[in-house]
mmCIF file with all atom_site columns, C-alpha atoms in Angstrom:
data_model
loop_
_atom_site.group_PDB
_atom_site.id
_atom_site.type_symbol
_atom_site.label_atom_id
_atom_site.label_alt_id
_atom_site.label_comp_id
_atom_site.label_asym_id
_atom_site.label_entity_id
_atom_site.label_seq_id
_atom_site.pdbx_PDB_ins_code
_atom_site.Cartn_x
_atom_site.Cartn_y
_atom_site.Cartn_z
_atom_site.occupancy
_atom_site.B_iso_or_equiv
_atom_site.pdbx_formal_charge
_atom_site.auth_seq_id
_atom_site.auth_comp_id
_atom_site.auth_asym_id
_atom_site.auth_atom_id
_atom_site.pdbx_PDB_model_num
ATOM 1   C CA . SER A 1 1   ? 5.150   54.682 -72.249 1.00 58.00 ? 1   SER A CA 1
ATOM 2   C CA . GLY A 1 2   ? 3.817   55.906 -68.974 1.00 70.00 ? 2   GLY A CA 1
ATOM 3   C CA . THR A 1 3   ? 4.276   52.558 -67.209 1.00 81.00 ? 3   THR A CA 1
ATOM 4   C CA . ASP A 1 4   ? 6.802   51.496 -64.615 1.00 86.00 ? 4   ASP A CA 1
ATOM 5   C CA . GLY A 1 5   ? 6.621   47.745 -64.886 1.00 89.00 ? 5   GLY A CA 1
ATOM 6   C CA . PHE A 1 6   ? 4.734   44.557 -65.384 1.00 85.00 ? 6   PHE A CA 1
ATOM 7   C CA . GLY A 1 7   ? 2.283   42.969 -62.952 1.00 90.00 ? 7   GLY A CA 1
ATOM 8   C CA . PHE A 1 8   ? -0.276  40.254 -62.438 1.00 91.00 ? 8   PHE A CA 1
ATOM 9   C CA . TRP A 1 9   ? -2.328  38.433 -59.805 1.00 93.00 ? 9   TRP A CA 1
ATOM 10  C CA . PHE A 1 10  ? -0.839  35.036 -58.915 1.00 93.00 ? 10  PHE A CA 1
ATOM 11  C CA . HIS A 1 11  ? -2.613  32.300 -56.982 1.00 93.00 ? 11  HIS A CA 1
ATOM 12  C CA . GLY A 1 12  ? 0.040   30.288 -55.232 1.00 90.00 ? 12  GLY A CA 1
ATOM 13  C CA . ALA A 1 13  ? 0.184   27.349 -52.848 1.00 90.00 ? 13  ALA A CA 1
ATOM 14  C CA . ALA A 1 14  ? 3.271   28.312 -50.760 1.00 91.00 ? 14  ALA A CA 1
ATOM 15  C CA . SER A 1 15  ? 5.131   25.551 -52.600 1.00 90.00 ? 15  SER A CA 1
ATOM 16  C CA . GLY A 1 16  ? 8.510   27.273 -52.413 1.00 91.00 ? 16  GLY A CA 1
ATOM 17  C CA . LEU A 1 17  ? 8.913   26.776 -56.174 1.00 92.00 ? 17  LEU A CA 1
ATOM 18  C CA . VAL A 1 18  ? 10.579  29.553 -58.171 1.00 92.00 ? 18  VAL A CA 1
ATOM 19  C CA . TYR A 1 19  ? 8.646   30.922 -61.154 1.00 93.00 ? 19  TYR A CA 1
ATOM 20  C CA . GLN A 1 20  ? 10.022  33.100 -63.917 1.00 94.00 ? 20  GLN A CA 1
ATOM 21  C CA . ALA A 1 21  ? 8.140   36.054 -65.400 1.00 94.00 ? 21  ALA A CA 1
ATOM 22  C CA . GLU A 1 22  ? 9.480   36.876 -68.839 1.00 94.00 ? 22  GLU A CA 1
ATOM 23  C CA . ILE A 1 23  ? 8.860   39.802 -71.181 1.00 92.00 ? 23  ILE A CA 1
ATOM 24  C CA . PHE A 1 24  ? 9.763   40.000 -74.880 1.00 93.00 ? 24  PHE A CA 1
ATOM 25  C CA . ASP A 1 25  ? 11.324  43.297 -75.970 1.00 92.00 ? 25  ASP A CA 1
ATOM 26  C CA . ASN A 1 26  ? 12.075  44.661 -79.448 1.00 90.00 ? 26  ASN A CA 1
ATOM 27  C CA . ARG A 1 27  ? 12.679  42.320 -82.415 1.00 88.00 ? 27  ARG A CA 1
ATOM 28  C CA . SER A 1 28  ? 15.419  42.422 -85.000 1.00 85.00 ? 28  SER A CA 1
ATOM 29  C CA . ASP A 1 29  ? 13.035  40.814 -87.538 1.00 86.00 ? 29  ASP A CA 1
ATOM 30  C CA . PRO A 1 30  ? 9.320   41.783 -87.250 1.00 79.00 ? 30  PRO A CA 1
ATOM 31  C CA . ASP A 1 31  ? 8.342   38.679 -89.271 1.00 87.00 ? 31  ASP A CA 1
ATOM 32  C CA . SER A 1 32  ? 9.773   36.109 -86.865 1.00 89.00 ? 32  SER A CA 1
ATOM 33  C CA . ASP A 1 33  ? 10.271  35.612 -83.139 1.00 91.00 ? 33  ASP A CA 1
ATOM 34  C CA . THR A 1 34  ? 13.578  37.399 -82.538 1.00 93.00 ? 34  THR A CA 1
ATOM 35  C CA . ALA A 1 35  ? 12.423  39.340 -79.464 1.00 94.00 ? 35  ALA A CA 1
ATOM 36  C CA . GLU A 1 36  ? 15.021  39.823 -76.776 1.00 95.00 ? 36  GLU A CA 1
ATOM 37  C CA . ARG A 1 37  ? 13.972  38.094 -73.509 1.00 96.00 ? 37  ARG A CA 1
ATOM 38  C CA . PHE A 1 38  ? 14.142  39.589 -70.023 1.00 96.00 ? 38  PHE A CA 1
ATOM 39  C CA . ASP A 1 39  ? 13.412  37.617 -66.825 1.00 96.00 ? 39  ASP A CA 1
ATOM 40  C CA . PHE A 1 40  ? 12.432  38.106 -63.222 1.00 95.00 ? 40  PHE A CA 1
ATOM 41  C CA . ASN A 1 41  ? 12.260  35.189 -60.757 1.00 95.00 ? 41  ASN A CA 1
ATOM 42  C CA . PHE A 1 42  ? 9.830   35.074 -57.856 1.00 94.00 ? 42  PHE A CA 1
ATOM 43  C CA . THR A 1 43  ? 9.089   32.428 -55.247 1.00 93.00 ? 43  THR A CA 1
ATOM 44  C CA . ASP A 1 44  ? 5.646   30.934 -54.539 1.00 92.00 ? 44  ASP A CA 1
ATOM 45  C CA . ASP A 1 45  ? 5.847   31.674 -50.821 1.00 92.00 ? 45  ASP A CA 1
ATOM 46  C CA . ALA A 1 46  ? 2.165   32.369 -49.974 1.00 91.00 ? 46  ALA A CA 1
ATOM 47  C CA . SER A 1 47  ? -1.109  30.511 -50.317 1.00 91.00 ? 47  SER A CA 1
ATOM 48  C CA . GLY A 1 48  ? -3.889  32.243 -52.239 1.00 92.00 ? 48  GLY A CA 1
ATOM 49  C CA . TRP A 1 49  ? -3.942  35.357 -54.357 1.00 93.00 ? 49  TRP A CA 1
ATOM 50  C CA . ARG A 1 50  ? -1.235  38.054 -54.322 1.00 93.00 ? 50  ARG A CA 1
ATOM 51  C CA . TYR A 1 51  ? -0.290  40.794 -56.691 1.00 92.00 ? 51  TYR A CA 1
ATOM 52  C CA . VAL A 1 52  ? 3.161   40.427 -58.220 1.00 92.00 ? 52  VAL A CA 1
ATOM 53  C CA . ARG A 1 53  ? 4.447   43.854 -59.239 1.00 91.00 ? 53  ARG A CA 1
ATOM 54  C CA . ILE A 1 54  ? 7.763   43.894 -61.107 1.00 93.00 ? 54  ILE A CA 1
ATOM 55  C CA . PRO A 1 55  ? 9.396   47.196 -62.002 1.00 92.00 ? 55  PRO A CA 1
ATOM 56  C CA . PHE A 1 56  ? 11.060  47.101 -65.426 1.00 91.00 ? 56  PHE A CA 1
ATOM 57  C CA . SER A 1 57  ? 14.375  47.929 -63.683 1.00 91.00 ? 57  SER A CA 1
ATOM 58  C CA . ALA A 1 58  ? 14.210  44.479 -61.940 1.00 94.00 ? 58  ALA A CA 1
ATOM 59  C CA . PHE A 1 59  ? 14.144  42.502 -65.216 1.00 94.00 ? 59  PHE A CA 1
ATOM 60  C CA . ARG A 1 60  ? 17.496  41.037 -66.358 1.00 96.00 ? 60  ARG A CA 1
ATOM 61  C CA . ARG A 1 61  ? 18.433  39.822 -69.838 1.00 97.00 ? 61  ARG A CA 1
ATOM 62  C CA . ALA A 1 62  ? 17.591  36.129 -70.028 1.00 96.00 ? 62  ALA A CA 1
ATOM 63  C CA . THR A 1 63  ? 20.578  33.788 -69.895 1.00 95.00 ? 63  THR A CA 1
ATOM 64  C CA . ASP A 1 64  ? 18.613  30.545 -70.382 1.00 93.00 ? 64  ASP A CA 1
ATOM 65  C CA . PHE A 1 65  ? 17.270  31.343 -73.856 1.00 94.00 ? 65  PHE A CA 1
ATOM 66  C CA . GLN A 1 66  ? 17.524  34.034 -76.551 1.00 96.00 ? 66  GLN A CA 1
ATOM 67  C CA . PRO A 1 67  ? 16.134  33.254 -80.005 1.00 94.00 ? 67  PRO A CA 1
ATOM 68  C CA . PRO A 1 68  ? 18.545  33.346 -82.955 1.00 94.00 ? 68  PRO A CA 1
ATOM 69  C CA . GLY A 1 69  ? 18.831  36.908 -84.211 1.00 92.00 ? 69  GLY A CA 1
ATOM 70  C CA . ALA A 1 70  ? 17.646  38.497 -80.931 1.00 93.00 ? 70  ALA A CA 1
ATOM 71  C CA . PRO A 1 71  ? 19.051  41.982 -80.364 1.00 93.00 ? 71  PRO A CA 1
ATOM 72  C CA . ASP A 1 72  ? 21.437  42.556 -77.481 1.00 94.00 ? 72  ASP A CA 1
ATOM 73  C CA . ASP A 1 73  ? 20.684  46.206 -76.826 1.00 93.00 ? 73  ASP A CA 1
ATOM 74  C CA . GLY A 1 74  ? 19.164  46.125 -73.338 1.00 93.00 ? 74  GLY A CA 1
ATOM 75  C CA . LEU A 1 75  ? 15.556  46.582 -72.285 1.00 93.00 ? 75  LEU A CA 1
ATOM 76  C CA . THR A 1 76  ? 14.551  49.414 -74.639 1.00 90.00 ? 76  THR A CA 1
ATOM 77  C CA . LEU A 1 77  ? 10.797  49.269 -73.916 1.00 86.00 ? 77  LEU A CA 1
ATOM 78  C CA . THR A 1 78  ? 10.127  50.613 -77.410 1.00 84.00 ? 78  THR A CA 1
ATOM 79  C CA . GLU A 1 79  ? 8.314   47.456 -78.614 1.00 85.00 ? 79  GLU A CA 1
ATOM 80  C CA . MET A 1 80  ? 6.850   44.809 -76.333 1.00 84.00 ? 80  MET A CA 1
ATOM 81  C CA . TRP A 1 81  ? 5.988   41.624 -78.174 1.00 87.00 ? 81  TRP A CA 1
ATOM 82  C CA . GLY A 1 82  ? 4.721   39.379 -75.428 1.00 88.00 ? 82  GLY A CA 1
ATOM 83  C CA . TRP A 1 83  ? 5.145   37.825 -72.023 1.00 89.00 ? 83  TRP A CA 1
ATOM 84  C CA . ALA A 1 84  ? 5.384   34.366 -70.489 1.00 90.00 ? 84  ALA A CA 1
ATOM 85  C CA . LEU A 1 85  ? 5.260   32.714 -67.111 1.00 90.00 ? 85  LEU A CA 1
ATOM 86  C CA . VAL A 1 86  ? 7.825   29.897 -67.054 1.00 89.00 ? 86  VAL A CA 1
ATOM 87  C CA . LEU A 1 87  ? 6.581   27.113 -64.793 1.00 88.00 ? 87  LEU A CA 1
ATOM 88  C CA . PRO A 1 88  ? 9.059   25.190 -62.641 1.00 89.00 ? 88  PRO A CA 1
ATOM 89  C CA . VAL A 1 89  ? 9.240   21.373 -62.519 1.00 84.00 ? 89  VAL A CA 1
ATOM 90  C CA . GLY A 1 90  ? 6.729   20.058 -60.006 1.00 77.00 ? 90  GLY A CA 1
ATOM 91  C CA . THR A 1 91  ? 4.225   22.826 -60.555 1.00 66.00 ? 91  THR A CA 1
ATOM 92  C CA . GLY A 1 92  ? 0.656   22.096 -59.559 1.00 70.00 ? 92  GLY A CA 1
ATOM 93  C CA . ALA A 1 93  ? -1.972  24.317 -61.104 1.00 72.00 ? 93  ALA A CA 1
ATOM 94  C CA . PRO A 1 94  ? -1.145  27.990 -60.498 1.00 79.00 ? 94  PRO A CA 1
ATOM 95  C CA . ALA A 1 95  ? -3.628  30.610 -61.642 1.00 89.00 ? 95  ALA A CA 1
ATOM 96  C CA . VAL A 1 96  ? -2.776  33.987 -63.095 1.00 91.00 ? 96  VAL A CA 1
ATOM 97  C CA . ASP A 1 97  ? -5.088  36.930 -63.737 1.00 91.00 ? 97  ASP A CA 1
ATOM 98  C CA . ASP A 1 98  ? -5.102  40.577 -64.824 1.00 88.00 ? 98  ASP A CA 1
ATOM 99  C CA . VAL A 1 99  ? -1.682  40.559 -66.530 1.00 87.00 ? 99  VAL A CA 1
ATOM 100 C CA . GLY A 1 100 ? -0.266  43.761 -67.948 1.00 83.00 ? 100 GLY A CA 1
ATOM 101 C CA . ALA A 1 101 ? 1.731   46.906 -67.609 1.00 83.00 ? 101 ALA A CA 1
ATOM 102 C CA . ILE A 1 102 ? 1.527   48.835 -64.352 1.00 83.00 ? 102 ILE A CA 1
ATOM 103 C CA . ASP A 1 103 ? 1.681   52.527 -63.898 1.00 71.00 ? 103 ASP A CA 1
ATOM 104 C CA . HIS A 1 104 ? 3.239   54.556 -61.156 1.00 55.00 ? 104 HIS A CA 1
ATOM 105 C CA . VAL A 1 105 ? -0.008  55.704 -59.586 1.00 46.00 ? 105 VAL A CA 1
ATOM 106 C CA . ILE A 1 106 ? -0.470  54.435 -56.036 1.00 50.00 ? 106 ILE A CA 1
ATOM 107 C CA . ASP A 1 107 ? -3.874  54.689 -54.384 1.00 51.00 ? 107 ASP A CA 1
ATOM 108 C CA . ALA A 1 108 ? -3.852  56.296 -50.950 1.00 52.00 ? 108 ALA A CA 1
ATOM 109 C CA . PHE A 1 109 ? -6.525  54.925 -48.608 1.00 55.00 ? 109 PHE A CA 1
ATOM 110 C CA . GLU A 1 110 ? -6.092  57.302 -45.681 1.00 59.00 ? 110 GLU A CA 1
ATOM 111 C CA . ALA A 1 111 ? -9.445  58.887 -46.492 1.00 60.00 ? 111 ALA A CA 1
ATOM 112 C CA . GLY A 1 112 ? -11.244 55.554 -46.939 1.00 61.00 ? 112 GLY A CA 1
ATOM 113 C CA . LEU A 1 113 ? -11.632 53.074 -49.709 1.00 56.00 ? 113 LEU A CA 1
ATOM 114 C CA . PRO A 1 114 ? -12.277 54.340 -53.238 1.00 54.00 ? 114 PRO A CA 1
ATOM 115 C CA . THR A 1 115 ? -15.701 53.986 -54.848 1.00 57.00 ? 115 THR A CA 1
ATOM 116 C CA . GLY A 1 116 ? -16.094 50.575 -56.479 1.00 54.00 ? 116 GLY A CA 1
ATOM 117 C CA . THR A 1 117 ? -14.007 48.696 -53.926 1.00 50.00 ? 117 THR A CA 1
ATOM 118 C CA . VAL A 1 118 ? -15.695 45.524 -52.769 1.00 49.00 ? 118 VAL A CA 1
ATOM 119 C CA . PRO A 1 119 ? -14.568 42.810 -50.301 1.00 49.00 ? 119 PRO A CA 1
ATOM 120 C CA . HIS A 1 120 ? -13.310 39.599 -51.909 1.00 48.00 ? 120 HIS A CA 1
ATOM 121 C CA . GLY A 1 121 ? -11.826 37.646 -49.000 1.00 49.00 ? 121 GLY A CA 1
ATOM 122 C CA . GLY A 1 122 ? -8.323  37.377 -50.446 1.00 45.00 ? 122 GLY A CA 1
ATOM 123 C CA . PRO A 1 123 ? -5.047  38.082 -48.684 1.00 46.00 ? 123 PRO A CA 1
ATOM 124 C CA . LEU A 1 124 ? -5.396  41.822 -49.261 1.00 45.00 ? 124 LEU A CA 1
ATOM 125 C CA . GLY A 1 125 ? -9.026  41.829 -48.246 1.00 44.00 ? 125 GLY A CA 1
ATOM 126 C CA . PHE A 1 126 ? -10.329 43.968 -51.103 1.00 43.00 ? 126 PHE A CA 1
ATOM 127 C CA . PHE A 1 127 ? -10.724 43.911 -54.841 1.00 43.00 ? 127 PHE A CA 1
ATOM 128 C CA . ARG A 1 128 ? -10.891 47.077 -56.869 1.00 44.00 ? 128 ARG A CA 1
ATOM 129 C CA . GLY A 1 129 ? -13.515 46.577 -59.510 1.00 45.00 ? 129 GLY A CA 1
ATOM 130 C CA . PRO A 1 130 ? -16.920 47.684 -60.685 1.00 46.00 ? 130 PRO A CA 1
ATOM 131 C CA . PRO A 1 131 ? -19.604 48.152 -58.042 1.00 45.00 ? 131 PRO A CA 1
ATOM 132 C CA . VAL A 1 132 ? -21.484 44.971 -57.217 1.00 44.00 ? 132 VAL A CA 1
ATOM 133 C CA . SER A 1 133 ? -25.242 45.037 -57.616 1.00 43.00 ? 133 SER A CA 1
ATOM 134 C CA . GLY A 1 134 ? -27.748 42.588 -56.197 1.00 45.00 ? 134 GLY A CA 1
ATOM 135 C CA . SER A 1 135 ? -27.139 40.316 -53.268 1.00 40.00 ? 135 SER A CA 1
#
């Protein structure tokens, strides 16, 4: 509860390949993998790090695979059992970091960068993290 979607940092190579982010919703049997699958496709269209932010409303029920016994009751968001990143054929070595639920809070930077923001040299230019000490 309190989240609007699923997100992660993705390090791409502008390959043009299509990746699939998948989340596993409620199970019909808590003792086996019967979680209903929901997918979102995105294209590796940039080199370097970028944040992939997927609202739950953008996920669609998977048509390529549902385990036997999976519910068919829509994305209920009452129990999340896992996630996966389905790699396309021809994939090199993508990197993924900081995977998880996202909330609806958006930082506003009109008054300057928040405390703890340090340059990292990526496509967005900044990384929000703990203050860096030392040189």
